[in-house]
Amino acid sequence: MIAKIQELLEEVEKLKASNLEEVEALRIKYLSKKGSLNALMADFRNVPAEMKKEVGMKLNDLKAKAQEKIAALKEAVDTQDCGTDELDLTRTAYPVSLGTRHPLTIVKNEIVDIFSRLGFTLAEGPEIEDDWHVYSSMNFADDHPARDMQDTFFVEARPDIVLRSHTSSVQARVMESQQPPIRVICPGRVYRNEAISARAHCFFHQVEGLYIDKKVSFTDLKQVLLLFAQEMFGKDTKIRLRPSYFPFTEPSAEMDISCNICGGEGCSFCKHTGWVEILGCGMVDPAVLEANGIDSCVYTGYAFGMGIERITNLKYQVKDLRMFSENDTRFLEEFKSAN
């Protein structure tokens, strides 16, 4: 038995293979259930008791060396140079320059990070939506201007299907699928039927937030937005809230921040007012809560929404919105240091 093991060990040490097919054939010959090594294992029961320890150790050593040899042959075949790399005419010419994250992605991630630290979780939804989630569940009247074709992209074959005009549809999906407490932020791309110019585009990006629980107040909303503004634009940033109107919040407000360019002193960017508008917000209208299956007598909440392009403009002073979607590498390379 020991002589057979030694003979097979010498045979294993001399194994060679030039391709994967040959390696597999060797594996089957030596290590499969019907292989040479398994046959020796079957004969082990005939070994005298006083020799079992010695023979067993040699069998284990043979098995380990066979596995090691075949693995080494496979690795050698996998990594061998076929001499074809230099002939790849489709390969990009060197040097290959490294890219960078898009400025909108940089700012979106920063917004998400700030609100994540405040306990908000991420929620996402489809960009092609139905009328209920985009408008009806958000308390939009049937004759609201947002439902006009001049403002929203409708699917011609299905008039009740639209390209979402805001990420509030994600809030509706969250509310209908879970009960409070709810604390989510909803980033994503939205679409509006607008003429493309330096100040507007037919698509842009939003981040909306929603918090619903017992005894949520406008004070909670103000403090969260103040903390966000100071984290995003600096500790000296001030905010102010101006009364406004949105169908889905009551009361509603527009939020301004002190101009981060002139420090609130007044400049051409803030039109010499010292303030720049960045988002809309308010307490969730009870009609919205009820429409989405939440008892408005028990729960209250607040919501807010901002354009990522708007925040990016304030941070990096990009004057033309079209630059965000033109894929001009000269423009994108300016943000390498912001990564």
Short mmCIF file of the C-alpha atoms (twelve columns), coordinates in Angstrom:
data_MODEL
# 
_entry.id   MODEL 
# 
loop_
_atom_site.group_PDB 
_atom_site.id 
_atom_site.type_symbol 
_atom_site.label_atom_id 
_atom_site.label_alt_id 
_atom_site.label_comp_id 
_atom_site.label_asym_id 
_atom_site.label_seq_id 
_atom_site.Cartn_x 
_atom_site.Cartn_y 
_atom_site.Cartn_z 
_atom_site.pdbx_PDB_model_num 
ATOM 1   C CA . MET A 1   0.000   0.000  0.000   1 
ATOM 2   C CA . ILE A 2   2.796   2.413  0.912   1 
ATOM 3   C CA . ALA A 3   4.596   1.591  -2.332  1 
ATOM 4   C CA . LYS A 4   1.442   2.422  -4.344  1 
ATOM 5   C CA . ILE A 5   1.106   5.734  -2.518  1 
ATOM 6   C CA . GLN A 6   4.745   6.643  -3.213  1 
ATOM 7   C CA . GLU A 7   4.382   5.726  -6.882  1 
ATOM 8   C CA . LEU A 8   1.260   7.861  -7.242  1 
ATOM 9   C CA . LEU A 9   2.963   10.750 -5.410  1 
ATOM 10  C CA . GLU A 10  5.872   10.732 -7.894  1 
ATOM 11  C CA . GLU A 11  3.359   10.651 -10.741 1 
ATOM 12  C CA . VAL A 12  1.451   13.647 -9.346  1 
ATOM 13  C CA . GLU A 13  4.623   15.716 -9.003  1 
ATOM 14  C CA . LYS A 14  5.324   15.294 -12.738 1 
ATOM 15  C CA . LEU A 15  1.843   16.385 -13.921 1 
ATOM 16  C CA . LYS A 16  1.660   18.978 -16.711 1 
ATOM 17  C CA . ALA A 17  -1.181  20.737 -18.549 1 
ATOM 18  C CA . SER A 18  -1.355  23.345 -21.300 1 
ATOM 19  C CA . ASN A 19  -5.063  24.243 -21.177 1 
ATOM 20  C CA . LEU A 20  -8.110  24.055 -18.932 1 
ATOM 21  C CA . GLU A 21  -9.398  20.888 -20.618 1 
ATOM 22  C CA . GLU A 22  -6.215  19.033 -19.679 1 
ATOM 23  C CA . VAL A 23  -6.379  20.355 -16.113 1 
ATOM 24  C CA . GLU A 24  -9.941  19.096 -15.782 1 
ATOM 25  C CA . ALA A 25  -8.952  15.695 -17.162 1 
ATOM 26  C CA . LEU A 26  -6.224  15.422 -14.519 1 
ATOM 27  C CA . ARG A 27  -8.647  16.421 -11.780 1 
ATOM 28  C CA . ILE A 28  -11.057 13.691 -12.844 1 
ATOM 29  C CA . LYS A 29  -8.257  11.095 -13.108 1 
ATOM 30  C CA . TYR A 30  -6.866  11.725 -9.631  1 
ATOM 31  C CA . LEU A 31  -9.457  13.497 -7.469  1 
ATOM 32  C CA . SER A 32  -12.916 12.427 -8.675  1 
ATOM 33  C CA . LYS A 33  -14.990 9.723  -7.007  1 
ATOM 34  C CA . LYS A 34  -13.671 7.162  -9.509  1 
ATOM 35  C CA . GLY A 35  -10.127 8.564  -9.480  1 
ATOM 36  C CA . SER A 36  -6.896  6.955  -8.428  1 
ATOM 37  C CA . LEU A 37  -6.779  8.614  -5.036  1 
ATOM 38  C CA . ASN A 38  -10.300 7.493  -4.153  1 
ATOM 39  C CA . ALA A 39  -9.398  3.914  -5.127  1 
ATOM 40  C CA . LEU A 40  -6.514  3.979  -2.638  1 
ATOM 41  C CA . MET A 41  -8.865  5.346  0.015   1 
ATOM 42  C CA . ALA A 42  -11.150 2.372  -0.588  1 
ATOM 43  C CA . ASP A 43  -8.242  -0.053 -0.028  1 
ATOM 44  C CA . PHE A 44  -7.403  1.618  3.265   1 
ATOM 45  C CA . ARG A 45  -9.802  -0.651 5.157   1 
ATOM 46  C CA . ASN A 46  -7.571  -3.615 4.267   1 
ATOM 47  C CA . VAL A 47  -4.503  -2.092 5.921   1 
ATOM 48  C CA . PRO A 48  -3.413  -3.810 9.172   1 
ATOM 49  C CA . ALA A 49  -4.348  -1.926 12.323  1 
ATOM 50  C CA . GLU A 50  -0.731  -1.295 13.339  1 
ATOM 51  C CA . MET A 51  -0.037  0.448  9.992   1 
ATOM 52  C CA . LYS A 52  -3.229  2.509  9.667   1 
ATOM 53  C CA . LYS A 53  -1.727  5.635  11.268  1 
ATOM 54  C CA . GLU A 54  1.323   5.698  8.970   1 
ATOM 55  C CA . VAL A 55  -0.645  4.844  5.836   1 
ATOM 56  C CA . GLY A 56  -3.385  7.343  6.710   1 
ATOM 57  C CA . MET A 57  -0.858  10.176 7.086   1 
ATOM 58  C CA . LYS A 58  0.720   9.339  3.720   1 
ATOM 59  C CA . LEU A 59  -2.713  9.224  2.052   1 
ATOM 60  C CA . ASN A 60  -3.595  12.643 3.468   1 
ATOM 61  C CA . ASP A 61  -0.247  14.009 2.281   1 
ATOM 62  C CA . LEU A 62  -0.846  12.576 -1.195  1 
ATOM 63  C CA . LYS A 63  -4.320  14.094 -1.387  1 
ATOM 64  C CA . ALA A 64  -3.081  17.522 -0.296  1 
ATOM 65  C CA . LYS A 65  -0.234  17.513 -2.816  1 
ATOM 66  C CA . ALA A 66  -2.528  16.347 -5.636  1 
ATOM 67  C CA . GLN A 67  -5.002  19.153 -4.894  1 
ATOM 68  C CA . GLU A 68  -2.192  21.689 -4.628  1 
ATOM 69  C CA . LYS A 69  -0.593  20.548 -7.916  1 
ATOM 70  C CA . ILE A 70  -3.843  20.650 -9.902  1 
ATOM 71  C CA . ALA A 71  -4.762  24.058 -8.447  1 
ATOM 72  C CA . ALA A 72  -1.324  25.380 -9.432  1 
ATOM 73  C CA . LEU A 73  -1.744  24.042 -12.969 1 
ATOM 74  C CA . LYS A 74  -5.161  25.716 -13.250 1 
ATOM 75  C CA . GLU A 75  -3.802  29.044 -12.037 1 
ATOM 76  C CA . ALA A 76  -0.893  28.844 -14.472 1 
ATOM 77  C CA . VAL A 77  -3.250  28.179 -17.384 1 
ATOM 78  C CA . ASP A 78  -5.608  30.997 -16.335 1 
ATOM 79  C CA . THR A 79  -2.833  33.572 -16.117 1 
ATOM 80  C CA . GLN A 80  -0.685  32.569 -19.058 1 
ATOM 81  C CA . ASP A 81  -0.022  35.343 -21.588 1 
ATOM 82  C CA . CYS A 82  -1.705  34.636 -24.914 1 
ATOM 83  C CA . GLY A 83  0.167   37.473 -26.572 1 
ATOM 84  C CA . THR A 84  -3.026  39.163 -27.758 1 
ATOM 85  C CA . ASP A 85  -3.289  42.152 -25.376 1 
ATOM 86  C CA . GLU A 86  -1.176  44.411 -27.523 1 
ATOM 87  C CA . LEU A 87  -3.313  43.606 -30.575 1 
ATOM 88  C CA . ASP A 88  -6.572  44.961 -29.094 1 
ATOM 89  C CA . LEU A 89  -7.263  47.834 -31.494 1 
ATOM 90  C CA . THR A 90  -10.480 48.799 -29.658 1 
ATOM 91  C CA . ARG A 91  -8.703  49.571 -26.405 1 
ATOM 92  C CA . THR A 92  -8.709  53.167 -25.198 1 
ATOM 93  C CA . ALA A 93  -5.435  54.948 -25.821 1 
ATOM 94  C CA . TYR A 94  -3.261  55.672 -22.789 1 
ATOM 95  C CA . PRO A 95  -3.242  57.549 -20.528 1 
ATOM 96  C CA . VAL A 96  -6.789  56.827 -19.326 1 
ATOM 97  C CA . SER A 97  -7.887  59.820 -17.267 1 
ATOM 98  C CA . LEU A 98  -9.953  59.236 -14.152 1 
ATOM 99  C CA . GLY A 99  -13.438 60.703 -14.036 1 
ATOM 100 C CA . THR A 100 -15.295 62.358 -11.183 1 
ATOM 101 C CA . ARG A 101 -18.745 62.313 -9.702  1 
ATOM 102 C CA . HIS A 102 -21.272 64.682 -11.241 1 
ATOM 103 C CA . PRO A 103 -21.820 67.899 -9.237  1 
ATOM 104 C CA . LEU A 104 -25.502 67.041 -8.815  1 
ATOM 105 C CA . THR A 105 -24.535 63.658 -7.386  1 
ATOM 106 C CA . ILE A 106 -22.040 65.297 -5.035  1 
ATOM 107 C CA . VAL A 107 -24.686 67.688 -3.684  1 
ATOM 108 C CA . LYS A 108 -27.421 65.022 -3.544  1 
ATOM 109 C CA . ASN A 109 -25.172 62.754 -1.487  1 
ATOM 110 C CA . GLU A 110 -24.374 65.617 0.851   1 
ATOM 111 C CA . ILE A 111 -28.079 66.408 1.342   1 
ATOM 112 C CA . VAL A 112 -28.874 62.736 1.951   1 
ATOM 113 C CA . ASP A 113 -26.011 62.486 4.449   1 
ATOM 114 C CA . ILE A 114 -27.220 65.506 6.447   1 
ATOM 115 C CA . PHE A 115 -30.784 64.236 6.763   1 
ATOM 116 C CA . SER A 116 -29.623 60.673 7.423   1 
ATOM 117 C CA . ARG A 117 -27.826 61.978 10.498  1 
ATOM 118 C CA . LEU A 118 -31.168 63.478 11.580  1 
ATOM 119 C CA . GLY A 119 -32.848 60.068 11.424  1 
ATOM 120 C CA . PHE A 120 -34.351 60.208 7.925   1 
ATOM 121 C CA . THR A 121 -34.274 57.075 5.784   1 
ATOM 122 C CA . LEU A 122 -34.059 56.929 1.998   1 
ATOM 123 C CA . ALA A 123 -37.167 56.212 -0.105  1 
ATOM 124 C CA . GLU A 124 -37.385 55.971 -3.904  1 
ATOM 125 C CA . GLY A 125 -40.169 55.445 -6.418  1 
ATOM 126 C CA . PRO A 126 -40.873 55.195 -10.174 1 
ATOM 127 C CA . GLU A 127 -40.408 58.148 -12.505 1 
ATOM 128 C CA . ILE A 128 -43.412 57.063 -14.610 1 
ATOM 129 C CA . GLU A 129 -46.364 57.458 -12.271 1 
ATOM 130 C CA . ASP A 130 -50.156 57.493 -12.169 1 
ATOM 131 C CA . ASP A 131 -52.307 60.539 -11.538 1 
ATOM 132 C CA . TRP A 132 -53.305 59.373 -8.057  1 
ATOM 133 C CA . HIS A 133 -49.811 59.284 -6.570  1 
ATOM 134 C CA . VAL A 134 -48.618 62.472 -8.288  1 
ATOM 135 C CA . TYR A 135 -51.698 64.682 -7.853  1 
ATOM 136 C CA . SER A 136 -54.905 63.302 -6.320  1 
ATOM 137 C CA . SER A 137 -53.267 61.866 -3.184  1 
ATOM 138 C CA . MET A 138 -51.475 65.201 -2.736  1 
ATOM 139 C CA . ASN A 139 -54.739 67.200 -2.612  1 
ATOM 140 C CA . PHE A 140 -54.459 68.731 -6.102  1 
ATOM 141 C CA . ALA A 141 -57.834 69.877 -7.419  1 
ATOM 142 C CA . ASP A 142 -59.084 68.404 -10.686 1 
ATOM 143 C CA . ASP A 143 -58.621 71.772 -12.423 1 
ATOM 144 C CA . HIS A 144 -55.240 72.571 -10.883 1 
ATOM 145 C CA . PRO A 145 -52.853 74.142 -13.451 1 
ATOM 146 C CA . ALA A 146 -50.217 71.455 -12.775 1 
ATOM 147 C CA . ARG A 147 -52.522 68.949 -14.488 1 
ATOM 148 C CA . ASP A 148 -52.385 70.914 -17.752 1 
ATOM 149 C CA . MET A 149 -50.341 69.542 -20.648 1 
ATOM 150 C CA . GLN A 150 -48.409 72.810 -20.614 1 
ATOM 151 C CA . ASP A 151 -46.905 71.819 -17.278 1 
ATOM 152 C CA . THR A 152 -46.811 68.005 -17.172 1 
ATOM 153 C CA . PHE A 153 -45.775 65.261 -19.598 1 
ATOM 154 C CA . PHE A 154 -48.689 62.849 -20.120 1 
ATOM 155 C CA . VAL A 155 -48.544 59.434 -21.802 1 
ATOM 156 C CA . GLU A 156 -50.800 59.854 -24.842 1 
ATOM 157 C CA . ALA A 157 -52.192 56.313 -24.814 1 
ATOM 158 C CA . ARG A 158 -52.880 56.479 -21.036 1 
ATOM 159 C CA . PRO A 159 -53.920 59.979 -19.924 1 
ATOM 160 C CA . ASP A 160 -53.775 58.901 -16.266 1 
ATOM 161 C CA . ILE A 161 -50.051 58.048 -16.591 1 
ATOM 162 C CA . VAL A 162 -47.531 60.899 -16.320 1 
ATOM 163 C CA . LEU A 163 -43.847 61.588 -15.880 1 
ATOM 164 C CA . ARG A 164 -43.780 62.654 -12.248 1 
ATOM 165 C CA . SER A 165 -43.510 66.409 -11.795 1 
ATOM 166 C CA . HIS A 166 -42.309 66.100 -8.181  1 
ATOM 167 C CA . THR A 167 -41.083 63.368 -5.847  1 
ATOM 168 C CA . SER A 168 -44.133 63.830 -3.609  1 
ATOM 169 C CA . SER A 169 -45.427 60.692 -5.318  1 
ATOM 170 C CA . VAL A 170 -42.822 58.752 -3.326  1 
ATOM 171 C CA . GLN A 171 -44.216 60.252 -0.115  1 
ATOM 172 C CA . ALA A 172 -47.684 59.016 -1.108  1 
ATOM 173 C CA . ARG A 173 -46.370 55.499 -1.713  1 
ATOM 174 C CA . VAL A 174 -44.642 55.479 1.667   1 
ATOM 175 C CA . MET A 175 -47.737 56.718 3.507   1 
ATOM 176 C CA . GLU A 176 -50.037 54.154 1.907   1 
ATOM 177 C CA . SER A 177 -47.672 51.283 2.697   1 
ATOM 178 C CA . GLN A 178 -46.782 52.012 6.340   1 
ATOM 179 C CA . GLN A 179 -48.162 53.724 9.411   1 
ATOM 180 C CA . PRO A 180 -46.372 56.463 11.392  1 
ATOM 181 C CA . PRO A 181 -43.853 57.212 12.641  1 
ATOM 182 C CA . ILE A 182 -42.581 58.008 9.141   1 
ATOM 183 C CA . ARG A 183 -39.373 59.926 8.490   1 
ATOM 184 C CA . VAL A 184 -38.092 59.715 4.914   1 
ATOM 185 C CA . ILE A 185 -36.297 61.729 2.262   1 
ATOM 186 C CA . CYS A 186 -37.105 61.136 -1.394  1 
ATOM 187 C CA . PRO A 187 -34.455 62.127 -3.959  1 
ATOM 188 C CA . GLY A 188 -35.003 61.651 -7.685  1 
ATOM 189 C CA . ARG A 189 -35.428 63.021 -11.189 1 
ATOM 190 C CA . VAL A 190 -38.641 64.859 -12.107 1 
ATOM 191 C CA . TYR A 191 -40.050 66.237 -15.365 1 
ATOM 192 C CA . ARG A 192 -41.937 69.387 -16.318 1 
ATOM 193 C CA . ASN A 193 -42.985 70.690 -19.693 1 
ATOM 194 C CA . GLU A 194 -40.861 73.832 -19.761 1 
ATOM 195 C CA . ALA A 195 -38.771 75.546 -22.409 1 
ATOM 196 C CA . ILE A 196 -35.084 74.755 -21.933 1 
ATOM 197 C CA . SER A 197 -33.025 77.792 -20.989 1 
ATOM 198 C CA . ALA A 198 -30.213 78.861 -18.680 1 
ATOM 199 C CA . ARG A 199 -32.715 78.997 -15.792 1 
ATOM 200 C CA . ALA A 200 -35.062 76.080 -16.566 1 
ATOM 201 C CA . HIS A 201 -35.027 72.577 -18.017 1 
ATOM 202 C CA . CYS A 202 -37.578 69.907 -18.911 1 
ATOM 203 C CA . PHE A 203 -36.091 67.651 -16.253 1 
ATOM 204 C CA . PHE A 204 -34.326 68.334 -12.992 1 
ATOM 205 C CA . HIS A 205 -33.724 66.711 -9.603  1 
ATOM 206 C CA . GLN A 206 -35.454 67.077 -6.263  1 
ATOM 207 C CA . VAL A 207 -35.093 65.966 -2.689  1 
ATOM 208 C CA . GLU A 208 -38.285 65.958 -0.637  1 
ATOM 209 C CA . GLY A 209 -38.664 65.103 3.022   1 
ATOM 210 C CA . LEU A 210 -41.587 63.857 5.103   1 
ATOM 211 C CA . TYR A 211 -41.959 63.399 8.864   1 
ATOM 212 C CA . ILE A 212 -45.212 62.157 10.396  1 
ATOM 213 C CA . ASP A 213 -45.726 61.285 14.047  1 
ATOM 214 C CA . LYS A 214 -47.712 62.371 17.062  1 
ATOM 215 C CA . LYS A 215 -47.364 66.034 18.130  1 
ATOM 216 C CA . VAL A 216 -45.133 67.108 15.231  1 
ATOM 217 C CA . SER A 217 -45.113 70.909 15.056  1 
ATOM 218 C CA . PHE A 218 -43.958 73.730 12.795  1 
ATOM 219 C CA . THR A 219 -41.203 74.388 15.341  1 
ATOM 220 C CA . ASP A 220 -39.774 70.929 14.598  1 
ATOM 221 C CA . LEU A 221 -39.768 71.760 10.898  1 
ATOM 222 C CA . LYS A 222 -38.039 75.101 11.396  1 
ATOM 223 C CA . GLN A 223 -35.288 73.624 13.560  1 
ATOM 224 C CA . VAL A 224 -34.573 70.769 11.117  1 
ATOM 225 C CA . LEU A 225 -34.344 73.185 8.187   1 
ATOM 226 C CA . LEU A 226 -32.101 75.568 10.148  1 
ATOM 227 C CA . LEU A 227 -29.728 72.720 10.955  1 
ATOM 228 C CA . PHE A 228 -29.743 71.592 7.323   1 
ATOM 229 C CA . ALA A 229 -28.953 75.102 6.049   1 
ATOM 230 C CA . GLN A 230 -26.065 75.511 8.491   1 
ATOM 231 C CA . GLU A 231 -24.637 72.084 7.653   1 
ATOM 232 C CA . MET A 232 -24.899 72.737 3.911   1 
ATOM 233 C CA . PHE A 233 -23.871 76.388 3.697   1 
ATOM 234 C CA . GLY A 234 -21.988 77.136 6.924   1 
ATOM 235 C CA . LYS A 235 -22.632 77.746 10.618  1 
ATOM 236 C CA . ASP A 236 -23.301 81.456 10.123  1 
ATOM 237 C CA . THR A 237 -26.200 80.821 7.726   1 
ATOM 238 C CA . LYS A 238 -29.546 82.329 8.756   1 
ATOM 239 C CA . ILE A 239 -32.982 81.328 7.488   1 
ATOM 240 C CA . ARG A 240 -36.343 83.017 7.156   1 
ATOM 241 C CA . LEU A 241 -39.751 81.529 6.380   1 
ATOM 242 C CA . ARG A 242 -42.269 83.403 4.226   1 
ATOM 243 C CA . PRO A 243 -45.965 82.436 3.987   1 
ATOM 244 C CA . SER A 244 -46.798 80.619 0.756   1 
ATOM 245 C CA . TYR A 245 -49.284 78.106 -0.679  1 
ATOM 246 C CA . PHE A 246 -48.994 74.458 -1.688  1 
ATOM 247 C CA . PRO A 247 -51.960 72.083 -2.117  1 
ATOM 248 C CA . PHE A 248 -50.385 69.433 0.087   1 
ATOM 249 C CA . THR A 249 -49.325 71.554 3.098   1 
ATOM 250 C CA . GLU A 250 -51.156 73.941 5.428   1 
ATOM 251 C CA . PRO A 251 -49.698 76.251 6.590   1 
ATOM 252 C CA . SER A 252 -47.057 76.506 3.874   1 
ATOM 253 C CA . ALA A 253 -43.876 78.538 3.592   1 
ATOM 254 C CA . GLU A 254 -40.967 79.363 1.320   1 
ATOM 255 C CA . MET A 255 -37.581 79.245 2.999   1 
ATOM 256 C CA . ASP A 256 -34.780 81.692 2.263   1 
ATOM 257 C CA . ILE A 257 -31.190 81.569 3.469   1 
ATOM 258 C CA . SER A 258 -28.846 84.472 3.984   1 
ATOM 259 C CA . CYS A 259 -26.830 84.863 0.788   1 
ATOM 260 C CA . ASN A 260 -23.698 82.746 1.119   1 
ATOM 261 C CA . ILE A 261 -21.865 84.951 -1.396  1 
ATOM 262 C CA . CYS A 262 -22.226 88.344 0.255   1 
ATOM 263 C CA . GLY A 263 -23.031 87.103 3.763   1 
ATOM 264 C CA . GLY A 264 -26.418 88.812 3.704   1 
ATOM 265 C CA . GLU A 265 -25.011 92.242 2.873   1 
ATOM 266 C CA . GLY A 266 -26.604 92.365 -0.587  1 
ATOM 267 C CA . CYS A 267 -25.147 91.575 -4.007  1 
ATOM 268 C CA . SER A 268 -26.221 90.953 -7.599  1 
ATOM 269 C CA . PHE A 269 -26.695 87.234 -6.933  1 
ATOM 270 C CA . CYS A 270 -29.316 87.834 -4.212  1 
ATOM 271 C CA . LYS A 271 -30.640 90.935 -6.035  1 
ATOM 272 C CA . HIS A 272 -29.330 93.074 -3.186  1 
ATOM 273 C CA . THR A 273 -31.843 91.621 -0.708  1 
ATOM 274 C CA . GLY A 274 -29.369 89.525 1.286   1 
ATOM 275 C CA . TRP A 275 -31.649 86.468 0.953   1 
ATOM 276 C CA . VAL A 276 -31.892 83.566 -1.505  1 
ATOM 277 C CA . GLU A 277 -34.861 81.192 -1.775  1 
ATOM 278 C CA . ILE A 278 -33.940 77.504 -1.601  1 
ATOM 279 C CA . LEU A 279 -37.015 75.389 -0.773  1 
ATOM 280 C CA . GLY A 280 -40.709 75.099 0.026   1 
ATOM 281 C CA . CYS A 281 -42.142 73.509 3.150   1 
ATOM 282 C CA . GLY A 282 -45.108 73.272 5.491   1 
ATOM 283 C CA . MET A 283 -47.265 71.105 7.723   1 
ATOM 284 C CA . VAL A 284 -48.854 68.191 5.878   1 
ATOM 285 C CA . ASP A 285 -52.482 69.002 5.037   1 
ATOM 286 C CA . PRO A 286 -54.908 66.754 6.974   1 
ATOM 287 C CA . ALA A 287 -56.618 65.947 3.663   1 
ATOM 288 C CA . VAL A 288 -53.359 64.414 2.413   1 
ATOM 289 C CA . LEU A 289 -53.028 62.274 5.540   1 
ATOM 290 C CA . GLU A 290 -56.603 61.005 5.255   1 
ATOM 291 C CA . ALA A 291 -56.276 60.319 1.515   1 
ATOM 292 C CA . ASN A 292 -53.289 58.104 2.238   1 
ATOM 293 C CA . GLY A 293 -54.852 56.171 5.099   1 
ATOM 294 C CA . ILE A 294 -53.410 58.058 8.105   1 
ATOM 295 C CA . ASP A 295 -55.644 59.376 10.887  1 
ATOM 296 C CA . SER A 296 -55.209 63.165 10.909  1 
ATOM 297 C CA . CYS A 297 -56.790 63.383 14.376  1 
ATOM 298 C CA . VAL A 298 -53.905 61.373 15.828  1 
ATOM 299 C CA . TYR A 299 -50.933 62.291 13.641  1 
ATOM 300 C CA . THR A 300 -49.435 65.464 12.235  1 
ATOM 301 C CA . GLY A 301 -46.399 65.968 10.065  1 
ATOM 302 C CA . TYR A 302 -44.286 68.279 7.994   1 
ATOM 303 C CA . ALA A 303 -42.890 68.102 4.474   1 
ATOM 304 C CA . PHE A 304 -40.306 70.020 2.495   1 
ATOM 305 C CA . GLY A 305 -38.851 69.921 -0.998  1 
ATOM 306 C CA . MET A 306 -35.870 71.450 -2.757  1 
ATOM 307 C CA . GLY A 307 -34.279 71.372 -6.200  1 
ATOM 308 C CA . ILE A 308 -30.817 69.823 -6.221  1 
ATOM 309 C CA . GLU A 309 -29.801 72.069 -9.120  1 
ATOM 310 C CA . ARG A 310 -30.777 75.095 -7.056  1 
ATOM 311 C CA . ILE A 311 -28.631 73.996 -4.105  1 
ATOM 312 C CA . THR A 312 -25.745 73.170 -6.458  1 
ATOM 313 C CA . ASN A 313 -25.985 76.630 -8.022  1 
ATOM 314 C CA . LEU A 314 -25.737 78.223 -4.599  1 
ATOM 315 C CA . LYS A 315 -22.722 76.126 -3.583  1 
ATOM 316 C CA . TYR A 316 -20.777 76.330 -6.845  1 
ATOM 317 C CA . GLN A 317 -22.337 79.365 -8.609  1 
ATOM 318 C CA . VAL A 318 -23.197 77.549 -11.836 1 
ATOM 319 C CA . LYS A 319 -25.068 80.115 -13.900 1 
ATOM 320 C CA . ASP A 320 -26.466 77.882 -16.671 1 
ATOM 321 C CA . LEU A 321 -28.613 74.826 -15.783 1 
ATOM 322 C CA . ARG A 322 -27.957 73.284 -19.190 1 
ATOM 323 C CA . MET A 323 -24.346 72.644 -18.236 1 
ATOM 324 C CA . PHE A 324 -25.471 69.913 -15.831 1 
ATOM 325 C CA . SER A 325 -26.781 67.752 -18.688 1 
ATOM 326 C CA . GLU A 326 -24.413 68.554 -21.581 1 
ATOM 327 C CA . ASN A 327 -21.719 66.065 -20.466 1 
ATOM 328 C CA . ASP A 328 -18.948 68.537 -21.191 1 
ATOM 329 C CA . THR A 329 -15.887 66.990 -19.546 1 
ATOM 330 C CA . ARG A 330 -14.259 70.413 -19.180 1 
ATOM 331 C CA . PHE A 331 -17.143 71.458 -16.926 1 
ATOM 332 C CA . LEU A 332 -17.209 68.189 -14.972 1 
ATOM 333 C CA . GLU A 333 -13.453 68.260 -14.327 1 
ATOM 334 C CA . GLU A 334 -13.935 71.462 -12.322 1 
ATOM 335 C CA . PHE A 335 -15.507 69.378 -9.548  1 
ATOM 336 C CA . LYS A 336 -12.690 66.884 -8.984  1 
ATOM 337 C CA . SER A 337 -11.624 68.648 -5.816  1 
ATOM 338 C CA . ALA A 338 -15.207 68.470 -4.466  1 
ATOM 339 C CA . ASN A 339 -15.213 64.660 -4.406  1 
# 
